[in-house]
Amino acid sequence: MSEGNSCCSTDGSCGGGATTEAAPQTGTVFTVSGMTCAHCEASVTKEISALPGVTSVKADAATGTVSVQAGAALDDAQVRGAVEEAGYELVGRA
């Protein structure tokens, strides 16, 4: 293959010098009351994960916290609705 047909640049990087940047993420930790087990964590995770822009959720029943990563700031009212839909109470931001 001739050098002119390579997808790699002369410095050894691939993609012809194009860069891809990840979208900025916003992390928020919420306090949720009523979670006692893995099933509780899964229910809260499922409901919050369905919110627009949410990229990851980590619920922890032992601490009563839910860490949420999203592509933009979260609307507390939407998070509250999701938590209530799962059967728990959003206390607020941790």
Backbone as a chain_set.jsonl record, in Angstrom:
{"seq": "MSEGNSCCSTDGSCGGGATTEAAPQTGTVFTVSGMTCAHCEASVTKEISALPGVTSVKADAATGTVSVQAGAALDDAQVRGAVEEAGYELVGRA", "coords": {"N": [[0.859, -1.165, 0.0], [0.596, 2.177, -0.83], [1.96, 5.156, 0.684], [0.26, 7.324, 0.364], [-2.275, 6.257, 0.398], [-2.846, 5.467, 2.936], [-4.629, 5.295, 6.015], [-3.544, 6.346, 8.205], [-1.831, 9.047, 9.785], [1.26, 10.875, 9.27], [2.394, 11.045, 11.768], [1.693, 8.739, 12.981], [-0.832, 8.5, 14.041], [-4.238, 7.446, 13.723], [-7.005, 7.824, 11.425], [-6.721, 10.083, 9.879], [-6.156, 12.448, 11.199], [-8.456, 13.471, 12.252], [-10.386, 14.423, 15.037], [-12.205, 13.154, 17.781], [-14.389, 14.184, 20.194], [-15.68, 13.489, 23.359], [-19.017, 14.064, 24.425], [-19.704, 16.578, 26.846], [-20.2, 15.624, 30.233], [-22.497, 15.664, 32.954], [-22.455, 15.195, 36.358], [-24.479, 14.098, 39.015], [-25.481, 13.602, 42.345], [-28.011, 12.054, 44.111], [-30.158, 11.815, 46.994], [-32.062, 9.141, 48.066], [-34.86, 7.835, 49.679], [-35.924, 4.776, 51.201], [-34.862, 2.682, 49.71], [-33.697, -0.606, 50.021], [-32.475, -2.896, 49.082], [-30.95, -4.896, 46.411], [-32.909, -5.197, 44.47], [-34.422, -2.881, 44.821], [-32.503, -0.982, 44.083], [-32.219, -1.66, 41.376], [-34.775, -1.048, 40.387], [-34.968, 1.747, 40.754], [-32.781, 2.529, 39.222], [-33.591, 1.691, 36.647], [-35.849, 3.351, 36.126], [-34.779, 5.99, 36.296], [-32.829, 5.83, 34.33], [-34.317, 5.91, 32.027], [-34.851, 8.547, 31.564], [-34.522, 11.449, 29.462], [-31.329, 12.079, 28.078], [-29.835, 10.916, 30.122], [-26.988, 9.039, 30.87], [-25.738, 7.184, 32.525], [-26.441, 5.375, 35.552], [-26.088, 4.826, 38.994], [-27.228, 3.241, 41.621], [-27.242, 3.019, 45.165], [-28.209, 1.207, 47.715], [-27.292, 0.879, 50.336], [-26.159, 3.32, 51.082], [-28.142, 5.008, 50.393], [-28.015, 6.584, 48.155], [-28.011, 7.876, 44.783], [-26.167, 8.001, 41.951], [-25.942, 9.922, 39.095], [-25.172, 10.256, 35.716], [-25.267, 12.531, 33.062], [-25.9, 14.045, 29.846], [-26.531, 16.685, 30.022], [-27.614, 19.213, 32.363], [-29.702, 17.932, 34.929], [-33.247, 17.832, 35.377], [-34.691, 18.295, 38.371], [-37.367, 17.768, 39.006], [-38.14, 15.899, 37.081], [-36.456, 13.786, 37.758], [-37.388, 13.285, 40.334], [-40.002, 12.408, 39.699], [-39.375, 10.033, 38.328], [-38.153, 8.525, 40.35], [-40.264, 8.321, 42.16], [-42.038, 6.88, 40.554], [-40.754, 4.467, 40.596], [-41.307, 3.757, 43.134], [-40.212, 4.965, 45.373], [-38.79, 7.633, 47.441], [-37.563, 10.761, 46.54], [-35.233, 12.515, 48.258], [-33.547, 14.647, 47.891], [-30.789, 16.519, 46.466], [-27.608, 15.157, 47.088]], "CA": [[0.0, 0.0, 0.0], [1.416, 3.383, -0.852], [1.726, 6.03, 1.823], [-0.846, 8.214, 0.065], [-3.55, 5.576, 0.616], [-2.948, 5.051, 4.322], [-5.546, 6.057, 6.855], [-2.773, 6.881, 9.321], [-1.047, 10.237, 9.482], [2.706, 10.674, 9.35], [2.807, 10.92, 13.173], [1.283, 7.429, 13.462], [-2.209, 8.456, 14.527], [-5.184, 6.981, 12.718], [-8.19, 8.63, 11.162], [-6.44, 11.28, 9.098], [-6.044, 13.641, 12.024], [-9.751, 13.876, 12.789], [-10.515, 14.177, 16.461], [-13.559, 12.991, 18.289], [-14.453, 14.544, 21.601], [-16.889, 13.021, 24.028], [-19.895, 15.129, 24.897], [-19.502, 16.82, 28.275], [-21.125, 14.929, 31.121], [-22.808, 16.285, 34.23], [-22.705, 14.194, 37.381], [-25.284, 14.551, 40.141], [-25.791, 12.563, 43.328], [-29.282, 12.294, 44.792], [-30.488, 10.971, 48.137], [-33.364, 8.494, 47.872], [-35.221, 7.047, 50.852], [-36.737, 3.588, 50.993], [-34.144, 1.584, 49.053], [-33.115, -1.517, 51.014], [-31.855, -4.092, 48.496], [-30.566, -4.828, 45.002], [-34.126, -4.995, 43.674], [-34.715, -1.447, 44.93], [-31.504, -0.3, 43.251], [-32.548, -1.928, 39.971], [-36.004, -0.321, 40.043], [-34.632, 3.165, 40.658], [-31.89, 2.66, 38.066], [-34.387, 1.541, 35.428], [-36.696, 4.527, 35.904], [-33.958, 7.176, 36.027], [-32.141, 5.601, 33.055], [-35.239, 6.212, 30.936], [-34.966, 9.993, 31.379], [-33.736, 11.953, 28.339], [-29.985, 12.577, 28.343], [-29.133, 10.148, 31.152], [-26.062, 8.082, 30.26], [-25.477, 6.112, 33.479], [-27.05, 5.497, 36.876], [-25.569, 3.875, 39.988], [-27.984, 3.349, 42.873], [-26.603, 2.313, 46.281], [-29.183, 1.121, 48.809], [-26.607, 0.994, 51.623], [-25.946, 4.735, 51.413], [-29.334, 5.759, 50.017], [-27.662, 7.559, 47.128], [-28.072, 7.51, 43.369], [-25.281, 8.833, 41.146], [-26.464, 9.973, 37.736], [-24.405, 10.969, 34.704], [-26.137, 12.937, 31.963], [-25.294, 14.937, 28.873], [-26.915, 18.046, 30.383], [-28.129, 19.309, 33.726], [-30.947, 17.202, 35.128], [-34.4, 18.502, 35.962], [-35.006, 17.581, 39.61], [-38.764, 17.319, 38.978], [-38.182, 14.663, 36.294], [-35.809, 12.746, 38.558], [-38.342, 12.978, 41.402], [-41.062, 11.611, 39.097], [-38.845, 8.7, 38.032], [-37.946, 7.842, 41.631], [-41.597, 7.998, 42.68], [-42.571, 5.815, 39.7], [-40.115, 3.23, 41.063], [-41.867, 3.445, 44.447], [-39.345, 5.499, 46.434], [-38.903, 9.068, 47.633], [-36.372, 11.565, 46.337], [-35.058, 13.453, 49.357], [-32.923, 15.828, 47.289], [-29.409, 16.322, 46.029], [-26.712, 14.801, 48.198]], "C": [[0.901, 1.223, 0.0], [1.022, 4.276, 0.296], [0.532, 6.949, 1.595], [-2.207, 7.59, 0.321], [-3.767, 5.173, 2.065], [-3.96, 5.908, 5.075], [-4.814, 6.701, 8.027], [-1.976, 8.097, 8.884], [0.433, 9.937, 9.651], [3.183, 10.552, 10.797], [2.337, 9.596, 13.795], [-0.134, 7.368, 13.994], [-3.141, 8.073, 13.391], [-6.31, 7.974, 12.522], [-7.912, 9.918, 10.431], [-6.427, 12.556, 9.913], [-7.369, 14.116, 12.599], [-9.804, 13.546, 14.276], [-11.979, 14.003, 16.817], [-13.515, 13.298, 19.776], [-15.764, 14.047, 22.169], [-17.712, 14.228, 24.472], [-19.665, 15.327, 26.385], [-20.584, 16.137, 29.099], [-21.305, 15.73, 32.405], [-23.125, 15.18, 35.22], [-23.465, 14.797, 38.548], [-25.561, 13.362, 41.05], [-27.055, 12.98, 44.068], [-29.4, 11.372, 45.995], [-31.913, 10.46, 47.932], [-33.661, 7.667, 49.116], [-36.075, 5.86, 50.448], [-36.03, 2.443, 50.312], [-33.482, 0.71, 50.118], [-32.345, -2.685, 50.408], [-31.507, -3.865, 47.027], [-31.78, -4.625, 44.091], [-34.523, -3.525, 43.682], [-33.782, -0.651, 44.02], [-31.845, -0.449, 41.774], [-33.776, -1.145, 39.529], [-35.727, 1.163, 39.838], [-33.747, 3.403, 39.429], [-32.671, 2.614, 36.762], [-35.174, 2.81, 35.127], [-35.865, 5.771, 35.571], [-33.248, 7.039, 34.683], [-33.013, 5.966, 31.859], [-35.389, 7.713, 30.68], [-34.077, 10.449, 30.226], [-32.365, 12.478, 28.788], [-29.188, 11.798, 29.363], [-28.274, 9.084, 30.474], [-25.668, 6.959, 31.211], [-26.096, 6.435, 34.825], [-26.44, 4.444, 37.768], [-26.302, 4.134, 41.293], [-27.295, 2.508, 43.936], [-27.548, 2.339, 47.479], [-28.526, 1.33, 50.168], [-26.423, 2.443, 52.052], [-27.17, 5.59, 51.116], [-29.052, 6.82, 48.966], [-27.802, 6.971, 45.732], [-27.205, 8.507, 42.614], [-25.744, 8.753, 39.701], [-25.523, 10.798, 36.865], [-25.351, 11.296, 33.556], [-25.396, 13.907, 31.059], [-25.609, 16.401, 29.131], [-27.428, 18.03, 31.819], [-29.486, 18.619, 33.819], [-32.019, 18.077, 35.757], [-34.817, 17.697, 37.193], [-36.44, 17.04, 39.614], [-38.893, 16.024, 38.173], [-37.56, 13.51, 37.064], [-36.747, 12.317, 39.679], [-39.465, 12.086, 40.867], [-40.61, 10.184, 38.818], [-38.667, 7.892, 39.313], [-39.293, 7.431, 42.223], [-42.251, 6.891, 41.865], [-42.006, 4.459, 40.118], [-40.62, 2.835, 42.452], [-41.064, 3.974, 45.624], [-39.483, 7.011, 46.499], [-37.561, 9.744, 47.404], [-36.29, 12.595, 47.455], [-34.477, 14.754, 48.829], [-31.542, 15.494, 46.777], [-28.535, 16.073, 47.245], [-25.59, 15.814, 48.315]], "O": [[1.869, 1.284, 0.759], [-0.086, 4.186, 0.824], [-0.144, 7.318, 2.555], [-3.199, 8.309, 0.45], [-4.8, 4.582, 2.382], [-4.118, 7.097, 4.798], [-5.391, 7.507, 8.758], [-1.504, 8.168, 7.749], [0.807, 8.863, 10.122], [4.263, 10.013, 11.04], [2.552, 9.354, 14.983], [-0.603, 6.292, 14.364], [-2.856, 8.35, 12.227], [-6.535, 8.853, 13.354], [-8.789, 10.779, 10.363], [-6.663, 13.637, 9.374], [-7.393, 15.078, 13.366], [-9.316, 12.5, 14.707], [-12.864, 14.624, 16.229], [-12.706, 12.741, 20.518], [-16.819, 14.167, 21.545], [-17.17, 15.269, 24.844], [-19.453, 14.358, 27.114], [-21.746, 16.087, 28.697], [-20.379, 16.389, 32.878], [-23.97, 14.324, 34.953], [-23.131, 15.886, 39.016], [-25.84, 12.258, 40.583], [-27.16, 14.095, 44.578], [-28.82, 10.286, 46.019], [-32.838, 11.227, 47.665], [-32.818, 6.888, 49.562], [-36.843, 5.921, 49.488], [-36.539, 1.322, 50.324], [-32.793, 1.214, 51.005], [-31.637, -3.394, 51.123], [-31.738, -2.789, 46.476], [-31.683, -3.957, 43.061], [-34.92, -2.986, 42.649], [-34.216, 0.236, 43.284], [-31.769, 0.515, 41.012], [-33.813, -0.633, 38.41], [-36.193, 1.763, 38.869], [-33.947, 4.367, 38.691], [-32.429, 3.423, 35.867], [-35.166, 3.29, 33.994], [-36.214, 6.523, 34.661], [-33.081, 8.029, 33.971], [-32.495, 6.296, 30.793], [-35.992, 8.109, 29.683], [-32.994, 9.899, 30.028], [-32.265, 13.229, 29.759], [-27.977, 11.991, 29.47], [-28.749, 8.329, 29.626], [-25.298, 5.878, 30.753], [-26.255, 7.598, 35.196], [-26.287, 3.294, 37.358], [-26.037, 5.117, 41.984], [-26.815, 1.411, 43.649], [-27.674, 3.352, 48.166], [-29.143, 1.903, 51.065], [-26.518, 2.763, 53.237], [-27.242, 6.749, 51.527], [-29.752, 7.83, 48.885], [-27.725, 5.76, 45.525], [-27.469, 9.709, 42.631], [-25.918, 7.666, 39.15], [-25.128, 11.904, 37.235], [-26.137, 10.451, 33.128], [-24.398, 14.51, 31.453], [-25.003, 17.275, 28.511], [-27.647, 16.97, 32.406], [-30.309, 18.711, 32.909], [-31.724, 18.955, 36.568], [-35.245, 16.549, 37.071], [-36.696, 15.969, 40.166], [-39.672, 15.145, 38.541], [-38.069, 12.39, 37.033], [-36.89, 11.124, 39.949], [-39.839, 11.11, 41.518], [-41.362, 9.235, 39.041], [-38.995, 6.706, 39.352], [-39.439, 6.318, 42.728], [-42.949, 6.047, 42.426], [-42.681, 3.434, 40.013], [-40.391, 1.712, 42.9], [-41.213, 3.491, 46.746], [-40.208, 7.606, 45.702], [-36.55, 9.358, 47.991], [-37.168, 13.447, 47.588], [-34.866, 15.837, 49.266], [-31.172, 14.325, 46.668], [-28.702, 16.699, 48.292], [-24.733, 15.689, 49.189]]}, "num_chains": 1, "name": "protein.A"}
